[in-house]
Amino acid sequence: SAERTDGSDGGDGSGSDGTGDGTDTDDGDGEGDGGDDETPTLTVATYTSFIDAPSVSPGEWLKEEFESRVDAELEWATPDNEVNYYVERAASGAGIDADLYVGLTTEDLVRVDEELDGDLFAEAGEIEGRDAVKQGLRFDPFDRAVPYDTGYVSLVYDGTTMEAPETFDGLLDDEHAGALIAQNPGASSTGRAFLLHTINRFGDGGVASDGDGEAIEGEDGDPDYDYLDYWTDLQENDVRVLGSWDDAYAAWSEGEAPIVVSYSTDQVFADMEGQDLEKHQIRFLNDQAYANPEGMAVFADADEPDLAREFMSFMLEPDVQGEIAQRNVAFPATDGAELPSDYAELAKEPADPVTFTYDELQGSVDAWVEAWERQFAGN
Amino acid sequence: MGSERGAEFDGDGGDAEFDGDETDPAVAVELDGVTKRYGETAAVDDVGLRVREGEFFTLVGPSGCGKTTTLRLIAGFEEPTSGTVRFAGESMSGVPPEDRDVGVVFQSYALFPHMTVGENVAYGLNFADPPEGMTRDERVAELLELVDLPDAADRDPESLSGGQQQRIAMARALAPGPDVLLLDEPMSALDARLRERLRAQVKRIQSELGITTIYVTHDQEEALAVSDRVAVMNGGTPEQVAPPRTVYREPATRFVAEFVGDNNVFAGSVVDTPAEGAIAVDVDGGDETLRVRIDAGTATSVGDRAVFCVRPEHLRVASAGEAAGDEPAAPAGENALRATVASAEFLGETTRVTLDWGDRELLVRAVDPLDGAVTVGFDPGDAHVIEVESR
Amino acid sequence: MGSERGAEFDGDGGDAEFDGDETDPAVAVELDGVTKRYGETAAVDDVGLRVREGEFFTLVGPSGCGKTTTLRLIAGFEEPTSGTVRFAGESMSGVPPEDRDVGVVFQSYALFPHMTVGENVAYGLNFADPPEGMTRDERVAELLELVDLPDAADRDPESLSGGQQQRIAMARALAPGPDVLLLDEPMSALDARLRERLRAQVKRIQSELGITTIYVTHDQEEALAVSDRVAVMNGGTPEQVAPPRTVYREPATRFVAEFVGDNNVFAGSVVDTPAEGAIAVDVDGGDETLRVRIDAGTATSVGDRAVFCVRPEHLRVASAGEAAGDEPAAPAGENALRATVASAEFLGETTRVTLDWGDRELLVRAVDPLDGAVTVGFDPGDAHVIEVESR
Amino acid sequence: MTGTDTQRLTRLREGVESHALTALAVLTSAALVVAFYYPTATVLIEAVVVDGAVTLAVFADVLTDPFYFGELARLLSGESPAAVARSLASPDRRLGIVGFTAYQAVLSTIASVALGLPAAYLLARFEFPGRKTLRSLTIVPFVLPSIMVAVGFVATFGDNGTLNAALTAIGLPPVDLLFTLEAVVIAHAFYNAPLVARVTTAAWESVDASAVETARSLGAGPVRAFVDVVAPQVYPAVLTGAALTFVFTFGTFPIVLALGGFQLATVEVFIYRLVRDLSYAEAAALAIVELVISLGVLLAYLRYEARQSTNTRGARPLPRRPLVPTAPTLRELLPRAGLAAYAVVAGVIFLAPIASMILASVTGGDGALTLNHYRFLVERQQTGAAFQVRPWPAIRNSLVFATGATLLALPMGVVVAVLTTRRYRGRTLVDAAAMAPLAVSGIIVGLGLLRGLVFGVEIAGWRIAASGAVAVVVAHAVSGYPFVVRTVSPGLDGLDRSLVESARALGASRARVIRDVELPLVWPAVVAGAAFAFAISIGEFTSTVVLATGADAYTMPVAIERFIGRRLGPATAMGVVLLVVTGLSFVVIERLGGDHRGL
Ligand SMILES: Nc1ncnc2c1ncn2[C@@H]1O[C@H](COP(=O)(O)OP(=O)(O)OP(=O)(O)O)[C@@H](O)[C@H]1O
Ligand SMILES: Nc1ncnc2c1ncn2[C@@H]1O[C@H](COP(=O)(O)OP(=O)(O)OP(=O)(O)O)[C@@H](O)[C@H]1O
Ligand SMILES: Cc1ncc(C[n+]2csc(CCO)c2C)c(N)n1
Ligand SMILES: [Mg+2]
Ligand SMILES: [Mg+2]
């Protein structure tokens, strides 16, 4: 396809439906002068499982509900590279073809801000219901991303064959040799969350100190024992680090090892599928779990910024929060979300959620992962 | 061809039919009722042949008559559809080619493309020792010398000319000194000079080592020159198996008469039996009556059909004017035919002249130019009666 | 062969050297200083040849002398290393084979194995129309008929014998009626009978349609029989280009004399110049002085070295006893040599007899058996002086 | 039609034909530039252009980093060769990630060749019912998404897998195979042994019987004749398979992590992570390292192939033997006994994982047999939202794209094969350029396609971009055409040149000869190449997800990926669908091409 690159938001002859080149995203229509009586289209970018998971996903419900409440059409965009796709677009001057992104994490923001000089996302601004967002989840110091749910990365274990240790140190016990399957922190978000959790627990030993000048101190209080030391011990205790959550969960399901790093909502699925919950026990190490709040933000370049903010408000409404939590199998980001009373029975929340802030991650996370990789895979 | 052939020079010998019996140790290769069918057609049809040890045995015959197939059956690349191939009296059925001790040169050379010329020639020496007192390399050099390509050892077969490839194929087959050598038109791409030299060499090696050689050639002169016996094949079966002289002079069938060398074959009705061993024949297609010598033993009577042949070199030609004038048309007891010159082909040593005689053509030889009307004569004794069929 | 050859029968003609100039429209194919090297070796070395339109031009020469390479250069499969190939005066450099209007028959047949015989023959008709008033199928049928395989159209090339494949290759090349036909030993796998018939056909088609034919053969008799002119190649260069009769009777070089047909070549010192057009030579290796006719124009003096040849068929042989008795050893003015029979090869029509004469061998022809001591005579006029070198 | 009209038409046709080759070459180059070279360059350039300045610092860092290059890095950073050699000889030497990646690739290649050759022997030399179908199906493993292979392997070789169950049942100790290098190597062989088998079979079938017969008549037994005459002609094909296997296993990524774990991480794993973290400079530098090594191996092989090139087109192929021995002799029984043993091994390595996959697709969470997973597919098809991936469109798209990609890859591959079988200066460069799509990291290509194609280039105020079905087809064709080149070019090279020359002398243009003579003669290779191109398209994932816009351009592997959840049932069900669809496709493709006689 070819389109004029100058005057990108004028309606000058550029295709409006995008079918000609196979793109189904809106590019420049609907705003301003042209056809007022057309229903505006809101393009929402997100990751695929938000709209297309084999079990449940909130996408379909959200689209129908939003369209029934607002006179607008909602279109999902799920580029394979997720947020990176928009970073790339912005970097190559190709223009952003979506209005907002749903599914941002703290790390995403850190990465985006490191890579791009300009702003990819706009400040959230006036969003109705934003005050209801839990304090601890507000991860964007620049107020662009608004959290809409959160998940906790914890251990899942097969209670019929073993009892998982209660603490990080317990994982090093001989009896748990070869018991744990984790994921590659370079490629999997559960893997990365678990790694961050160990850094939170044991400190980073100054690995990333050249970034911000100070080391993360571990909660274990031992300045001479950092996360790399812990991983050395884990490795000696035969931990398996597989590529993705799929690999790890599949191997765990086949009984290759009794413990896997996964989500604390595991029993919700197990219950859905009528499985033996005893086989799907959750363990919060040291009563903690790493929290992965997910946020949404309007693109600075959005064609429909107002509509986008309207959507954000919609996402924060109590009933919608409840639906998102159930359909995305996560926890609401707001107080007062409408959830079935028994939801908490299966979806476990840790007593002590931990997470790194934007500031802590910025300039450090790459170094942490790299140091871990170099230690773990050194050949 | 060396003394061996000189010694045999004037005797037709009594070996026209080879008479070893089945267990005769002198039989090197025997085909017994061998038939090979490809689908419907029999490429080789109920062939019985015995090839003596050390013999140079040649198969000739028109294209497609089954020569290659016969060699493939002997080499063991094909199993007969029926019948048995025996080597020295032992049935070869189920014996793989490598255990038959045969050397083969294929019509299509079949050099190993991934080996140099030298490696090709040396290949057989992996399985058989070179002759006493010789290293492998010497043997290879010797054979390359033999085929006139002494410097080719390191070349790629593909860079050789057709004739050069063929010579390498020969050298390769000869190298291990096989008991039986099967040569399928091994010299078809070579010029007369080289062919002569090579076949003299092959003959020499062959007779020195007593290798039994079965040779396919389409060059009839070569077949006659080189062979102990010749089998003339036609349509999958040998029509005559005999020494060269017999095949040439006393062809057993009309096919053999016409296939081996130029010939004039006449058919006609016997009109007279003037004397013991002589008949007079009214030839189809001409209007003369020809007198022909016939084997004393053959009973003929007037009215029989007779087929006989006279070689071009036995037809004496004189221009008609000459004949009418100075000389008598033909000596007493001779035949004289009146014909006209149709065309001539210069062959170097002689010229092959085609004459129109009645409805048919006659082939004669000439040295000097010939033209117009001629008289052709031949001695009744130069005719060979091929068959007589009683009415 | 028809009247055309008959007409030329007794004249050597004045066309021994063809004298068209560069723009002569009658020159169909011209090679001008053409050289083709493979690495170090020149397969074809500075060749200049002109082939007339409608001519039947034959290349003969020993294996590896560059015949195939010459054809490939003409067909356009190779570009000359230097020199130019011209068709009807136009340089063909850079013209791809398909635009040269040549028909080619390869030494290795090169039938398309994935097409039936009929499809093979018809292939060229995709790019050229069949002759006026003929359908494709008719043309194919006609050509299969011509090569004597009328029922082969639906067969697979691979199921054909070598000779059958070669005939199909011929039919395929002829089908589109090319202007120039290049035949590389097209009949090497055929027996004499079939070869004769086919070459007569090729000649007929060739002369009817006026196709210029360049023919490679190793069969010298064939070369002589069929060609308008013959080029005898050696080591990449033609040594003589002349009509067959000239090549045979007046070979230009010793190589030609020995390569084409059997020959006896003598070299020696001139000891006398008895008359205009006659010399006496003391021949190396023998102890007789031989008298030899020489072209009147050639200046010779005593002491010169002379090389001359006498064909075996011009050597009259008589058994020594006979010669000593009844008849004078040689007629006046004739040469007489005493020799002994070494060996003999039966060739059918004649027998090639090798005689020992002094240190060297003589080749003679015999019909009747010969043995022991013989006397050999020849007429000085039957000798051909190849070269005289002044001392 | 008048004569002149016919002539004009003929001339027109000839004109078109004589330029067809050039036109195709130009189109091929264009496709390569658009769908490969330009996009890839946009990424690789980041290795040397950082923040607008040209620098070799990134490269230098990578090359001198012992983490990547082990002891070799010390050499590169200026340490004395002797010291490096000493430490290389020591038992605790460091290979570095690159070294380890090469090491496991070598092991995988050896395993693939070892497991592929007996299959080639069986397929090329024996006749049995279903031989052709079996041959067609050998390509199936090649297209399986890694997650499916992982599922199959865990179920087969895991602690509680079929193999251990079987071992335990016959009283043998269980093996702990999973998460070891061995498991990875076997999985790589699972993918690539069939590849080796296929290319080898084709070469074996083309050996001329008369060469073997000559060797036999000179005294070589069957084994010796094989070693001396058959093996050298089959060897180049084995090396083709080996070279490709090395390249694929050198670029391996999901399989190592799924079956080996992060300890066995390869270069590609780090490229992936670096790209994900937007650390393009280092990622590009690593990708270039990977490219240089892979391409180096391919070119070394191509050099060899060119030297080996022989006229291999057999006038008469070797006859196949019946699988059932005709006589109970040792000579008859021994090879068949060997094949029987091989069949057992092949059953464990190739069939068991596939069977396990199929079993997993009909096994519920409770371990009981169920058709629920297939029911899921049907439901998703019927009730899935428009923006969700549904099975039928995925199947349809896969077939359409694969067909399109194959039809495009064939002329591309043939043209390049024709170009690379000629001898000229700079041929190596053309070879390298033509094979590069095999050797560049898929992740980098994906990113490049995003930048180069999806976002497009700005030319004279216009942004030229391409995505959607057509772009997917072109990208797939670019990935698949090297296989066409590799399968077709040895055949073309070996063709008796007098065949080509005969056709040209009869008036056929160069292009016409390719069509009428060369392609028909190497037809089995063309079909094999087509099958590979089809397989590559079917199995392709990275560029598909980049270029497919909207749910309407998704293929089966994308559907499989989408259907992966906590339970792999739905994904395996979709995997089985892919298995069946591809299996059938290959049988059809080879049947379509199968009328032609063997190469
Ligand atoms: N594989 C085959 N399939 C079918 N027919 C065949 C096969 N091989 C040979 N023939 C046929 O069998 C007959 C004999 O073939 P063969 O090759 O033995 O002939 P040949 O005498 O060697 O002829 P040539 O002198 O032309 O080489 C021929 O008619 C040939 O067409
Ligand atoms: N591709 C090549 N590479 C190297 N040398 C070659 C090549 N082709 C031919 N030659 C050499 O060039 C010379 C001439 O070869 P050519 O094929 O023209 O001979 P020829 O006269 O046709 O011989 P023959 O009668 O044996 O077919 C030979 O010495 C041959 O070895
Ligand atoms: C280890 C390994 N993994 C996957 C494949 C499957 N595959 C087939 S072709 C190709 C690359 C296409 O350019 C890939 C990855 C393989 N053969 N080897
Ligand atoms: Mg034959
Ligand atoms: Mg030649």
PDB file of N, CA and C in Angstrom, chain B residues 8-56:
ATOM      1  N   GLU B   8      46.086 -70.111 -39.157  1.00  0.00           N
ATOM      2  CA  GLU B   8      44.746 -70.590 -39.478  1.00  0.00           C
ATOM      3  C   GLU B   8      44.337 -70.143 -40.872  1.00  0.00           C
ATOM      4  N   PHE B   9      45.238 -69.474 -41.479  1.00  0.00           N
ATOM      5  CA  PHE B   9      44.908 -68.700 -42.655  1.00  0.00           C
ATOM      6  C   PHE B   9      44.158 -69.452 -43.751  1.00  0.00           C
ATOM      7  N   ASP B  10      44.660 -70.648 -44.073  1.00  0.00           N
ATOM      8  CA  ASP B  10      44.001 -71.230 -45.235  1.00  0.00           C
ATOM      9  C   ASP B  10      43.080 -72.389 -44.896  1.00  0.00           C
ATOM     10  N   GLY B  11      42.893 -72.637 -43.644  1.00  0.00           N
ATOM     11  CA  GLY B  11      41.985 -73.731 -43.306  1.00  0.00           C
ATOM     12  C   GLY B  11      40.684 -73.204 -42.752  1.00  0.00           C
ATOM     13  N   ASP B  12      39.575 -73.686 -43.225  1.00  0.00           N
ATOM     14  CA  ASP B  12      38.309 -73.311 -42.590  1.00  0.00           C
ATOM     15  C   ASP B  12      38.164 -74.064 -41.284  1.00  0.00           C
ATOM     16  N   GLY B  13      38.976 -75.090 -41.174  1.00  0.00           N
ATOM     17  CA  GLY B  13      38.970 -75.851 -39.930  1.00  0.00           C
ATOM     18  C   GLY B  13      37.706 -76.681 -39.800  1.00  0.00           C
ATOM     19  N   GLY B  14      37.731 -77.611 -38.893  1.00  0.00           N
ATOM     20  CA  GLY B  14      36.541 -78.452 -38.712  1.00  0.00           C
ATOM     21  C   GLY B  14      35.683 -77.945 -37.577  1.00  0.00           C
ATOM     22  N   ASP B  15      35.887 -76.722 -37.155  1.00  0.00           N
ATOM     23  CA  ASP B  15      35.239 -76.264 -35.929  1.00  0.00           C
ATOM     24  C   ASP B  15      34.006 -75.420 -36.226  1.00  0.00           C
ATOM     25  N   ALA B  16      33.423 -75.606 -37.387  1.00  0.00           N
ATOM     26  CA  ALA B  16      32.235 -74.806 -37.719  1.00  0.00           C
ATOM     27  C   ALA B  16      31.176 -74.979 -36.639  1.00  0.00           C
ATOM     28  N   GLU B  17      30.976 -76.192 -36.247  1.00  0.00           N
ATOM     29  CA  GLU B  17      30.115 -76.395 -35.081  1.00  0.00           C
ATOM     30  C   GLU B  17      30.980 -76.897 -33.959  1.00  0.00           C
ATOM     31  N   PHE B  18      30.882 -76.240 -32.909  1.00  0.00           N
ATOM     32  CA  PHE B  18      31.711 -76.584 -31.776  1.00  0.00           C
ATOM     33  C   PHE B  18      31.034 -77.730 -31.045  1.00  0.00           C
ATOM     34  N   ASP B  19      31.817 -78.779 -30.726  1.00  0.00           N
ATOM     35  CA  ASP B  19      31.118 -79.982 -30.296  1.00  0.00           C
ATOM     36  C   ASP B  19      31.456 -80.456 -28.889  1.00  0.00           C
ATOM     37  N   GLY B  20      31.886 -79.555 -28.055  1.00  0.00           N
ATOM     38  CA  GLY B  20      32.079 -79.950 -26.658  1.00  0.00           C
ATOM     39  C   GLY B  20      30.743 -80.359 -26.033  1.00  0.00           C
ATOM     40  N   ASP B  21      30.747 -81.319 -25.120  1.00  0.00           N
ATOM     41  CA  ASP B  21      29.457 -81.621 -24.499  1.00  0.00           C
ATOM     42  C   ASP B  21      29.312 -80.855 -23.195  1.00  0.00           C
ATOM     43  N   GLU B  22      28.218 -81.081 -22.515  1.00  0.00           N
ATOM     44  CA  GLU B  22      27.873 -80.175 -21.421  1.00  0.00           C
ATOM     45  C   GLU B  22      28.930 -80.079 -20.327  1.00  0.00           C
ATOM     46  N   THR B  23      29.618 -81.159 -20.120  1.00  0.00           N
ATOM     47  CA  THR B  23      30.584 -81.109 -19.032  1.00  0.00           C
ATOM     48  C   THR B  23      31.993 -80.830 -19.545  1.00  0.00           C
ATOM     49  N   ASP B  24      32.116 -80.642 -20.833  1.00  0.00           N
ATOM     50  CA  ASP B  24      33.423 -80.339 -21.413  1.00  0.00           C
ATOM     51  C   ASP B  24      34.078 -79.161 -20.691  1.00  0.00           C
ATOM     52  N   PRO B  25      35.236 -79.387 -20.109  1.00  0.00           N
ATOM     53  CA  PRO B  25      35.850 -78.305 -19.337  1.00  0.00           C
ATOM     54  C   PRO B  25      36.264 -77.152 -20.240  1.00  0.00           C
ATOM     55  N   ALA B  26      36.361 -77.410 -21.545  1.00  0.00           N
ATOM     56  CA  ALA B  26      36.795 -76.363 -22.436  1.00  0.00           C
ATOM     57  C   ALA B  26      35.696 -75.343 -22.708  1.00  0.00           C
ATOM     58  N   VAL B  27      34.470 -75.623 -22.270  1.00  0.00           N
ATOM     59  CA  VAL B  27      33.407 -74.648 -22.471  1.00  0.00           C
ATOM     60  C   VAL B  27      33.508 -73.585 -21.382  1.00  0.00           C
ATOM     61  N   ALA B  28      33.805 -72.380 -21.771  1.00  0.00           N
ATOM     62  CA  ALA B  28      33.945 -71.332 -20.757  1.00  0.00           C
ATOM     63  C   ALA B  28      32.577 -70.759 -20.407  1.00  0.00           C
ATOM     64  N   VAL B  29      31.814 -70.445 -21.417  1.00  0.00           N
ATOM     65  CA  VAL B  29      30.506 -69.833 -21.188  1.00  0.00           C
ATOM     66  C   VAL B  29      29.481 -70.564 -22.033  1.00  0.00           C
ATOM     67  N   GLU B  30      28.395 -70.907 -21.404  1.00  0.00           N
ATOM     68  CA  GLU B  30      27.362 -71.595 -22.155  1.00  0.00           C
ATOM     69  C   GLU B  30      26.011 -70.961 -21.874  1.00  0.00           C
ATOM     70  N   LEU B  31      25.267 -70.722 -22.932  1.00  0.00           N
ATOM     71  CA  LEU B  31      23.869 -70.305 -22.771  1.00  0.00           C
ATOM     72  C   LEU B  31      23.005 -71.461 -23.216  1.00  0.00           C
ATOM     73  N   ASP B  32      22.085 -71.847 -22.346  1.00  0.00           N
ATOM     74  CA  ASP B  32      21.290 -73.022 -22.643  1.00  0.00           C
ATOM     75  C   ASP B  32      19.819 -72.625 -22.637  1.00  0.00           C
ATOM     76  N   GLY B  33      19.265 -72.502 -23.811  1.00  0.00           N
ATOM     77  CA  GLY B  33      17.833 -72.157 -23.926  1.00  0.00           C
ATOM     78  C   GLY B  33      17.486 -70.864 -23.218  1.00  0.00           C
ATOM     79  N   VAL B  34      18.372 -69.899 -23.330  1.00  0.00           N
ATOM     80  CA  VAL B  34      18.181 -68.661 -22.567  1.00  0.00           C
ATOM     81  C   VAL B  34      17.219 -67.702 -23.280  1.00  0.00           C
ATOM     82  N   THR B  35      16.239 -67.273 -22.556  1.00  0.00           N
ATOM     83  CA  THR B  35      15.272 -66.295 -23.072  1.00  0.00           C
ATOM     84  C   THR B  35      15.199 -65.133 -22.098  1.00  0.00           C
ATOM     85  N   LYS B  36      15.166 -63.919 -22.625  1.00  0.00           N
ATOM     86  CA  LYS B  36      14.940 -62.750 -21.767  1.00  0.00           C
ATOM     87  C   LYS B  36      13.826 -61.922 -22.380  1.00  0.00           C
ATOM     88  N   ARG B  37      12.764 -61.772 -21.620  1.00  0.00           N
ATOM     89  CA  ARG B  37      11.647 -60.958 -22.111  1.00  0.00           C
ATOM     90  C   ARG B  37      11.602 -59.633 -21.389  1.00  0.00           C
ATOM     91  N   TYR B  38      11.313 -58.582 -22.143  1.00  0.00           N
ATOM     92  CA  TYR B  38      10.909 -57.311 -21.536  1.00  0.00           C
ATOM     93  C   TYR B  38       9.443 -57.155 -21.862  1.00  0.00           C
ATOM     94  N   GLY B  39       8.607 -57.402 -20.890  1.00  0.00           N
ATOM     95  CA  GLY B  39       7.173 -57.369 -21.158  1.00  0.00           C
ATOM     96  C   GLY B  39       6.849 -58.418 -22.208  1.00  0.00           C
ATOM     97  N   GLU B  40       6.295 -57.960 -23.318  1.00  0.00           N
ATOM     98  CA  GLU B  40       5.861 -58.889 -24.348  1.00  0.00           C
ATOM     99  C   GLU B  40       7.025 -59.400 -25.198  1.00  0.00           C
ATOM    100  N   THR B  41       7.956 -58.462 -25.492  1.00  0.00           N
ATOM    101  CA  THR B  41       8.975 -58.807 -26.467  1.00  0.00           C
ATOM    102  C   THR B  41      10.110 -59.604 -25.848  1.00  0.00           C
ATOM    103  N   ALA B  42      10.570 -60.597 -26.604  1.00  0.00           N
ATOM    104  CA  ALA B  42      11.737 -61.354 -26.168  1.00  0.00           C
ATOM    105  C   ALA B  42      12.951 -60.700 -26.790  1.00  0.00           C
ATOM    106  N   ALA B  43      13.780 -60.055 -25.968  1.00  0.00           N
ATOM    107  CA  ALA B  43      14.995 -59.429 -26.477  1.00  0.00           C
ATOM    108  C   ALA B  43      15.989 -60.508 -26.875  1.00  0.00           C
ATOM    109  N   VAL B  44      15.972 -61.596 -26.113  1.00  0.00           N
ATOM    110  CA  VAL B  44      16.815 -62.754 -26.411  1.00  0.00           C
ATOM    111  C   VAL B  44      15.901 -63.960 -26.356  1.00  0.00           C
ATOM    112  N   ASP B  45      15.956 -64.786 -27.403  1.00  0.00           N
ATOM    113  CA  ASP B  45      14.897 -65.772 -27.566  1.00  0.00           C
ATOM    114  C   ASP B  45      15.470 -67.179 -27.690  1.00  0.00           C
ATOM    115  N   ASP B  46      15.435 -67.907 -26.608  1.00  0.00           N
ATOM    116  CA  ASP B  46      15.827 -69.310 -26.614  1.00  0.00           C
ATOM    117  C   ASP B  46      17.200 -69.515 -27.247  1.00  0.00           C
ATOM    118  N   VAL B  47      18.166 -68.818 -26.712  1.00  0.00           N
ATOM    119  CA  VAL B  47      19.505 -68.872 -27.290  1.00  0.00           C
ATOM    120  C   VAL B  47      20.323 -69.992 -26.671  1.00  0.00           C
ATOM    121  N   GLY B  48      20.943 -70.800 -27.530  1.00  0.00           N
ATOM    122  CA  GLY B  48      21.919 -71.766 -27.056  1.00  0.00           C
ATOM    123  C   GLY B  48      23.263 -71.418 -27.675  1.00  0.00           C
ATOM    124  N   LEU B  49      24.247 -71.185 -26.865  1.00  0.00           N
ATOM    125  CA  LEU B  49      25.575 -70.843 -27.375  1.00  0.00           C
ATOM    126  C   LEU B  49      26.601 -71.480 -26.464  1.00  0.00           C
ATOM    127  N   ARG B  50      27.703 -71.924 -27.055  1.00  0.00           N
ATOM    128  CA  ARG B  50      28.813 -72.355 -26.193  1.00  0.00           C
ATOM    129  C   ARG B  50      30.068 -71.631 -26.629  1.00  0.00           C
ATOM    130  N   VAL B  51      30.692 -70.999 -25.703  1.00  0.00           N
ATOM    131  CA  VAL B  51      31.918 -70.280 -26.013  1.00  0.00           C
ATOM    132  C   VAL B  51      33.072 -70.990 -25.333  1.00  0.00           C
ATOM    133  N   ARG B  52      34.040 -71.323 -26.148  1.00  0.00           N
ATOM    134  CA  ARG B  52      35.179 -72.107 -25.652  1.00  0.00           C
ATOM    135  C   ARG B  52      36.130 -71.259 -24.827  1.00  0.00           C
ATOM    136  N   GLU B  53      36.852 -71.918 -23.970  1.00  0.00           N
ATOM    137  CA  GLU B  53      37.846 -71.213 -23.174  1.00  0.00           C
ATOM    138  C   GLU B  53      38.888 -70.585 -24.089  1.00  0.00           C
ATOM    139  N   GLY B  54      39.212 -69.354 -23.861  1.00  0.00           N
ATOM    140  CA  GLY B  54      40.242 -68.684 -24.651  1.00  0.00           C
ATOM    141  C   GLY B  54      39.776 -68.259 -26.027  1.00  0.00           C
ATOM    142  N   GLU B  55      38.526 -68.493 -26.303  1.00  0.00           N
ATOM    143  CA  GLU B  55      38.035 -68.181 -27.642  1.00  0.00           C
ATOM    144  C   GLU B  55      37.728 -66.693 -27.767  1.00  0.00           C
ATOM    145  N   PHE B  56      37.874 -66.188 -28.956  1.00  0.00           N
ATOM    146  CA  PHE B  56      37.413 -64.836 -29.257  1.00  0.00           C
ATOM    147  C   PHE B  56      36.121 -65.005 -30.040  1.00  0.00           C
TER     148      PHE B  56
END
